Short mmCIF file of C-alpha atoms (C1' of nucleotides) in Angstrom, two decimals:
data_model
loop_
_atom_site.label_atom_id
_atom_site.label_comp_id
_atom_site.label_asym_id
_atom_site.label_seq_id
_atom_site.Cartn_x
_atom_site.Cartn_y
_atom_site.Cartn_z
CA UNK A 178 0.00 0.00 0.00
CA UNK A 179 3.29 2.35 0.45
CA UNK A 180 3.98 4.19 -2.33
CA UNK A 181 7.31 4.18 -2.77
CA UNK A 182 6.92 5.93 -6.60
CA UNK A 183 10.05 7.90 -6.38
CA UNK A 184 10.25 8.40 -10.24
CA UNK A 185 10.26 12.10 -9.98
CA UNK A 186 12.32 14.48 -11.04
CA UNK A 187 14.97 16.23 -8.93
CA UNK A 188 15.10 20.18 -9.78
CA UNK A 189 16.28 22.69 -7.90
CA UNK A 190 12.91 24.07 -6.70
CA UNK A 191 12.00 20.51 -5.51
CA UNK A 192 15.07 20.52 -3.58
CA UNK A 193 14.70 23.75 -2.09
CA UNK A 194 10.82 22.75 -1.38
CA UNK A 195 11.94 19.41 0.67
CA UNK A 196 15.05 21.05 2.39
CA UNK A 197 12.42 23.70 4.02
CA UNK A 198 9.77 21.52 4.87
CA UNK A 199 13.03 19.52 6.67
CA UNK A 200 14.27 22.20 8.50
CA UNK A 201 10.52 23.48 9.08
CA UNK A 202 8.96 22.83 12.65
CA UNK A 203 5.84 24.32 11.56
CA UNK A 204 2.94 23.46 8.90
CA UNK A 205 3.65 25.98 6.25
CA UNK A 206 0.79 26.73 3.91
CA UNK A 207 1.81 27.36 -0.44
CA UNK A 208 2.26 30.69 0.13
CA UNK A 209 4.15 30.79 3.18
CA UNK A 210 6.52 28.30 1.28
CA UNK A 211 6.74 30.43 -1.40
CA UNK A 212 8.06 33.30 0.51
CA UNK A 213 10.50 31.16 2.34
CA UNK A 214 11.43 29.23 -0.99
CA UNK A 215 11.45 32.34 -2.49
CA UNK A 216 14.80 33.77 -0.41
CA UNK A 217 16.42 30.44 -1.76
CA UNK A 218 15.43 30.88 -5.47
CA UNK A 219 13.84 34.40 -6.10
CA UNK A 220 12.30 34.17 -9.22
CA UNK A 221 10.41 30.96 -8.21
CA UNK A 222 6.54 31.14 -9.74
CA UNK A 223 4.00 30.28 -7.03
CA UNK A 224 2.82 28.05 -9.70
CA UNK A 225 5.79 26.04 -9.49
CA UNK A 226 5.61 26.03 -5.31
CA UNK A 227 1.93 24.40 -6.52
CA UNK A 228 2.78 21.99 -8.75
CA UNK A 229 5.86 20.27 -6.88
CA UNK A 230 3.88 20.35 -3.94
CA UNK A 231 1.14 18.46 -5.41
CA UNK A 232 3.96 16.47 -7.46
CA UNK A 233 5.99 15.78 -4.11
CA UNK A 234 2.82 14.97 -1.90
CA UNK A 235 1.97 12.49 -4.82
CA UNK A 236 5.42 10.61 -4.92
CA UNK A 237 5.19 10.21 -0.62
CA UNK A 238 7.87 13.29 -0.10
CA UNK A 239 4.84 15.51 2.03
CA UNK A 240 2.21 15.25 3.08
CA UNK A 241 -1.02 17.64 2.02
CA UNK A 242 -3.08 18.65 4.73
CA UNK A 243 -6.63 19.55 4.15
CA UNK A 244 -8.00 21.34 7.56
CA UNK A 245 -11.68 22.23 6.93
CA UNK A 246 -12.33 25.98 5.68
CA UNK A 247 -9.10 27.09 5.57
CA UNK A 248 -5.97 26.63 2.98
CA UNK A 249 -4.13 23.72 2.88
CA UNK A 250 -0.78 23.05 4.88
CA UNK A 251 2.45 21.08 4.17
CA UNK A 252 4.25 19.02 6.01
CA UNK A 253 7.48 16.95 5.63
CA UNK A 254 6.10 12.66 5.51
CA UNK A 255 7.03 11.58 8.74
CA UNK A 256 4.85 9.36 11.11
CA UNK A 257 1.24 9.40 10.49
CA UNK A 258 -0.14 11.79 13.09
CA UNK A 259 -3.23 14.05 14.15
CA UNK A 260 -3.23 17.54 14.41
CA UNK A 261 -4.90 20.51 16.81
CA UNK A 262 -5.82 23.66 15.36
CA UNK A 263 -5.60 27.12 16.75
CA UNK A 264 -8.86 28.55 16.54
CA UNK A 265 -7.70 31.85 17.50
CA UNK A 266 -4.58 32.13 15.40
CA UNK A 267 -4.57 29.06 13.32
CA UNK A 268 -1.73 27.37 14.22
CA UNK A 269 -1.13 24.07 13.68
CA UNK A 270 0.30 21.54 16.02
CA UNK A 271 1.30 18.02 16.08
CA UNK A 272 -0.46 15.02 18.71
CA UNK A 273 2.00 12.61 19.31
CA UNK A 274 -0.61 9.74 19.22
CA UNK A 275 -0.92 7.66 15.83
CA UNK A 276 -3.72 6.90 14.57
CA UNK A 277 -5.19 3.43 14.62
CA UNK A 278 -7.82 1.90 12.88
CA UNK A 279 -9.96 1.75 15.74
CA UNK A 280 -12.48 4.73 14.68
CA UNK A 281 -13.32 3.56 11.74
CA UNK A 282 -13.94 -0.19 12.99
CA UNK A 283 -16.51 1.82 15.11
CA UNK A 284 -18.07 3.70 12.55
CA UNK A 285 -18.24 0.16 10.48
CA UNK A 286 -21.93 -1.25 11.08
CA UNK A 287 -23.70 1.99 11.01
CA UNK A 288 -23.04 3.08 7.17
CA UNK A 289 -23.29 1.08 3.97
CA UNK A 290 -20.18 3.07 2.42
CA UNK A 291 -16.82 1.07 2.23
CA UNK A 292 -15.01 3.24 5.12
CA UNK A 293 -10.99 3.78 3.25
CA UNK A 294 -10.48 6.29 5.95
CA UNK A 295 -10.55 9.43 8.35
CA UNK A 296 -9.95 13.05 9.16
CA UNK A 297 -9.85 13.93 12.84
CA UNK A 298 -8.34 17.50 14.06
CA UNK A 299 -8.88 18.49 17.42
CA UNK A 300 -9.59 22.23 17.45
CA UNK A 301 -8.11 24.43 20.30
CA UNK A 302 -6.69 27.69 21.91
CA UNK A 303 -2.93 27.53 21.50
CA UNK A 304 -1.02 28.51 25.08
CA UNK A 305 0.34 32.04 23.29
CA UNK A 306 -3.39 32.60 22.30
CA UNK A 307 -4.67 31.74 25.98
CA UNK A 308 -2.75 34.06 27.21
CA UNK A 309 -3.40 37.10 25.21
CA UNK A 310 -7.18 36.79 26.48
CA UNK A 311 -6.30 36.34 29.91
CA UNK B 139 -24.62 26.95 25.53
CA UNK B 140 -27.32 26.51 22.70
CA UNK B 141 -27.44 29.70 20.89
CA UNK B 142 -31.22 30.48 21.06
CA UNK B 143 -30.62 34.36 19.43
CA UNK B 144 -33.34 33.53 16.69
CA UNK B 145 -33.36 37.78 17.07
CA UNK B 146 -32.92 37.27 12.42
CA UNK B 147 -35.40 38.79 10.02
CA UNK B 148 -37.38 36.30 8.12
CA UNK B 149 -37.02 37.59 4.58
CA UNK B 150 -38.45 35.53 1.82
CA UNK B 151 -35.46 34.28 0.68
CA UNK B 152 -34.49 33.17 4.39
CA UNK B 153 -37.82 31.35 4.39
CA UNK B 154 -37.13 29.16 0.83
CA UNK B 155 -33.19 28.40 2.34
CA UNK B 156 -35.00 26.80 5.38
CA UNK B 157 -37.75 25.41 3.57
CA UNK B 158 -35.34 23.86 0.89
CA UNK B 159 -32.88 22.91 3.55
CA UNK B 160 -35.90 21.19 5.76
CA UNK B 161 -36.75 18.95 2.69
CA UNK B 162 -33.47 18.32 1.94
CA UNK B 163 -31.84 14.95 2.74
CA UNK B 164 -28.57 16.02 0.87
CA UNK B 165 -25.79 18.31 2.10
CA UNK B 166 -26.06 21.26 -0.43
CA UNK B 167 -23.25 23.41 -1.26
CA UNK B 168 -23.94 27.00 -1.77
CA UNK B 169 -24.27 26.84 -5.06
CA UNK B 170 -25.96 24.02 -5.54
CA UNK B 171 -28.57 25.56 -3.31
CA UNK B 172 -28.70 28.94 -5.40
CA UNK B 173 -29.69 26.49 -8.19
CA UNK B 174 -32.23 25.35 -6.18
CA UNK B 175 -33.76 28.38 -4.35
CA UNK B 176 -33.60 30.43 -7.91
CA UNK B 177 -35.99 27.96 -8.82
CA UNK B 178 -38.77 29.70 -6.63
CA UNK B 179 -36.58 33.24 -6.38
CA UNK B 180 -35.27 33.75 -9.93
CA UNK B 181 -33.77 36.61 -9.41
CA UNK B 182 -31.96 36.21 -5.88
CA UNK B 183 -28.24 36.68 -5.94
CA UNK B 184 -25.50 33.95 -5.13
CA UNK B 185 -24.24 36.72 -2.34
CA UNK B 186 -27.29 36.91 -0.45
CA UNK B 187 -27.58 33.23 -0.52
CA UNK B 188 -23.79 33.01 0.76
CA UNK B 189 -25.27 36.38 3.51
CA UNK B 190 -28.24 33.95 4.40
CA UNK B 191 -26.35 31.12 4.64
CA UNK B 192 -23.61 32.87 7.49
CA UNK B 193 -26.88 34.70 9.42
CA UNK B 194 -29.14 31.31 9.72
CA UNK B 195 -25.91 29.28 10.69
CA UNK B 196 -24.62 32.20 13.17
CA UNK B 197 -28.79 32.36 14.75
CA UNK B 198 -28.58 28.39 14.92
CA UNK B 199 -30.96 27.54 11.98
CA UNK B 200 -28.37 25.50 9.88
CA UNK B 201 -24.93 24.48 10.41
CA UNK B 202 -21.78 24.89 8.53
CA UNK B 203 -20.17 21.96 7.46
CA UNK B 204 -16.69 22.51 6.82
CA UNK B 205 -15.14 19.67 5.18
CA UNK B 206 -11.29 18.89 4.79
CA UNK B 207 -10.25 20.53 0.64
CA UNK B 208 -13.46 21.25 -0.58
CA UNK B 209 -16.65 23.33 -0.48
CA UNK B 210 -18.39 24.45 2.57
CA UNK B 211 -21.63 22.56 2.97
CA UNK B 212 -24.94 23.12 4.76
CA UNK B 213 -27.78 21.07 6.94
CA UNK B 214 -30.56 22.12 9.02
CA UNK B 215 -29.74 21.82 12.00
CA UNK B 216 -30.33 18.95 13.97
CA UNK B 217 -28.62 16.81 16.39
CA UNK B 218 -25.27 16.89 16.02
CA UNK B 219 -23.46 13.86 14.06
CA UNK B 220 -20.38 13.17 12.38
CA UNK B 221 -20.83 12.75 8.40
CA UNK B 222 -18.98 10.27 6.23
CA UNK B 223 -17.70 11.56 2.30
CA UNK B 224 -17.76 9.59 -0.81
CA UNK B 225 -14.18 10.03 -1.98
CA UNK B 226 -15.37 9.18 -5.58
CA UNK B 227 -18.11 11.10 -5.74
CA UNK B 228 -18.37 13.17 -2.73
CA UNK B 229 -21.90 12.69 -1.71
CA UNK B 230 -22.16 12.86 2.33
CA UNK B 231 -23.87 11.11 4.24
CA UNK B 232 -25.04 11.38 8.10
CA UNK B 233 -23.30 8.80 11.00
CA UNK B 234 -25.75 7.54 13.68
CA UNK B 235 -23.49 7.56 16.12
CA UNK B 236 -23.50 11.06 18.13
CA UNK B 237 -20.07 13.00 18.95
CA UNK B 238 -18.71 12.73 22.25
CA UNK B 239 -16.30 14.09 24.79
CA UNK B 240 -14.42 11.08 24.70
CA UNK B 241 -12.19 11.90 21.72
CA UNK B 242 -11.51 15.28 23.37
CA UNK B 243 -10.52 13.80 26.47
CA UNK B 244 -8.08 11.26 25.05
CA UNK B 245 -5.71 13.82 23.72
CA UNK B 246 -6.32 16.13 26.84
CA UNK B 247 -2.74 14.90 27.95
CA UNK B 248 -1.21 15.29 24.40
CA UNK B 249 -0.91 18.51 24.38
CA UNK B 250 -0.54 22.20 25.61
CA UNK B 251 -3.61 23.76 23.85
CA UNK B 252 -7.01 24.10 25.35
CA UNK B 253 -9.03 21.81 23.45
CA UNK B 254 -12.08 23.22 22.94
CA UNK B 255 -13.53 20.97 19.98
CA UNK B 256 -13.22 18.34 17.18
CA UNK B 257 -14.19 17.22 13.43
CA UNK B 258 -13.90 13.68 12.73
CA UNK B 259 -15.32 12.80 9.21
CA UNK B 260 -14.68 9.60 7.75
CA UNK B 261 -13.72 9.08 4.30
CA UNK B 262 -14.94 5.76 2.46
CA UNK B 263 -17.05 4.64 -1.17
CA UNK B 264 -20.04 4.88 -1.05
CA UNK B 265 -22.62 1.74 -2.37
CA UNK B 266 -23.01 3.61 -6.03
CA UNK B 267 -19.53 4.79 -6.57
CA UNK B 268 -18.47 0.81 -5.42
CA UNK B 269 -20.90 -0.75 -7.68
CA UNK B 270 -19.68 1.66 -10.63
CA UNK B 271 -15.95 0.30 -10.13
CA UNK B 272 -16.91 -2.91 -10.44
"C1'" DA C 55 17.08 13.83 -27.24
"C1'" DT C 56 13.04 14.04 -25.01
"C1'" DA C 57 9.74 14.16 -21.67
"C1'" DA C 58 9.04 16.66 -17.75
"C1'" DA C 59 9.37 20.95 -15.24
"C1'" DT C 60 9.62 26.08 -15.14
"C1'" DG C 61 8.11 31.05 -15.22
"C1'" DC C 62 4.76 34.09 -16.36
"C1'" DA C 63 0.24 35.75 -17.00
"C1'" DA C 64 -4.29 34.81 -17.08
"C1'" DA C 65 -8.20 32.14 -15.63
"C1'" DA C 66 -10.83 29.51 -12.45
"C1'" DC C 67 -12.91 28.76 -8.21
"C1'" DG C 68 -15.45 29.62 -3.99
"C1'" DT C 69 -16.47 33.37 -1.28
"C1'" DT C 70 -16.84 38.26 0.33
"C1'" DT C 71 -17.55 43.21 -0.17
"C1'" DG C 72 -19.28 48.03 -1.42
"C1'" DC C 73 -22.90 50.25 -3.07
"C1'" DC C 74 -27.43 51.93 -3.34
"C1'" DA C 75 -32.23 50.52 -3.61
"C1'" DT C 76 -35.82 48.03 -1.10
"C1'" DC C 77 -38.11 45.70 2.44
"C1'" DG C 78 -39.65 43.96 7.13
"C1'" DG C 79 -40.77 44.82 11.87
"C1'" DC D 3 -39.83 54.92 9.64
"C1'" DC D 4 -35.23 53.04 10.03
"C1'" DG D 5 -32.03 49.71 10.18
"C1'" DA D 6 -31.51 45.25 8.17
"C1'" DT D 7 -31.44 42.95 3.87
"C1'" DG D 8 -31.42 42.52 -1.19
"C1'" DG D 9 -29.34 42.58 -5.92
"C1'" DC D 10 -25.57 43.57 -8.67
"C1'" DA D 11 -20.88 43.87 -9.96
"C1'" DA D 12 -16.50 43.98 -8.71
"C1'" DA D 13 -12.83 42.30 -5.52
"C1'" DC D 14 -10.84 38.81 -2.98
"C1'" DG D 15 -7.65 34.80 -1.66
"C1'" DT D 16 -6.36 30.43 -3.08
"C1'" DT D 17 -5.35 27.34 -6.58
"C1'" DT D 18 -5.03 25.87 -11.47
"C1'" DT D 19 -3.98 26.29 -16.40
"C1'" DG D 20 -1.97 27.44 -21.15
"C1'" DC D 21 1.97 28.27 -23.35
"C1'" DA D 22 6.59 29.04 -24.79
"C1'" DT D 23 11.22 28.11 -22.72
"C1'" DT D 24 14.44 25.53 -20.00
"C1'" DT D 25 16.06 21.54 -17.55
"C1'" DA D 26 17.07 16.73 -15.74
"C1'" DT D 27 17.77 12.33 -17.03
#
DNA sequence: ATAAATGCAAAACGTTTGCCATCGG
DNA sequence: CCGATGGCAAACGTTTTGCATTTAT
């Protein structure tokens, strides 16, 4: 089920792409990337940040996250892991849990779809964000 | 905690969004419910429907249902329940089961934030989309 | 050599906004 | 009557696309 479908061109932008999301603690969305990228190669398109993102996140490189209404995110393909959301400032932060299959087992006898998988974020108020309220 | 401010002027195009939304067993997308409401308000405008849409979900009539890369989607509002997407086709369709505190509580010691919420969807096939593969 | 990738500009997409006219309470 | 809402068109932010040029293999 891995897809190990490396057959993907090396350039110089994907390079630059991969070595950022490496080095990159955070969950940088395209155009965040794009500036960062961008001090690397200046005359990178945004187009191009697109593309190899989509490219890289096809051949197992990142990973494309989808949080509902809001852009998507990047991250480097690590461990599969959940995610909590800054509803005040959007951050995103890793759960050190994995995932099991145990959800969906649950969700098995009440729906007549073929369950492939799930989304779960947990939604929160970051400690910088907690504070500002205070 | 229930949002009771039903304080919301009900215009004639509120009343069709409801009404449409009441009979509805689908999970319209904006636009698919302009379609629909222009056929008894030809002349309404895609922004007031998108207006409509953000004042009946904000005064608790329908709910939002922001889904992980794609449209925004809408339901009356009912009990709450988790919803399961047709990765062929994308049709969505209501889980039984009701949302708990349980998930919540399980990452409670995973992390810093202040978890205030979560959106689990599931992703799967759904009967028609499995019977077309075949 | 050649298929794939780039940069650029323009388009597409879903959604929001500013404006002034109109309507509902 | 007045403030909330409507219609329209234009703007918005994000993402995709067409095309001629360059690049990696």
């Amino acid at each position: 089920m891995v897809d190990m479908a490396e057959n993907i061109k090396m350039t110089r932008q994907r390079r630059v792409i991969l070595d950022i999301l490496d080095r990159c603690e955070t969950h940088p969305s395209a155009d965040e990337l794009y500036d960062l990228v961008r001090k690397k190669l200046p005359k990178i398109s945004l187009a191009t940040v697109y593309r190899n993102l989509d490219a890289l996140s096809e051949a197992g490189l990142v990973r494309k996250l989808e949080f509902s209404g809001c852009q998507k995110r990047f991250d480097k393909t690590v461990l599969d892991h959940y995610h909590i959301r800054c509803q005040a400032c959007g951050k995103i932060e890793d759960l050190p849990s994995e995932p099991g299959r145990g959800i969906e087992r649950k969700f098995l006898p009440q729906t007549e779809f073929e369950i492939t998988g799930h989304n779960l974020e947990l939604i929160g108020i970051c400690p910088d964000c907690r504070r500002k309220v205070r």
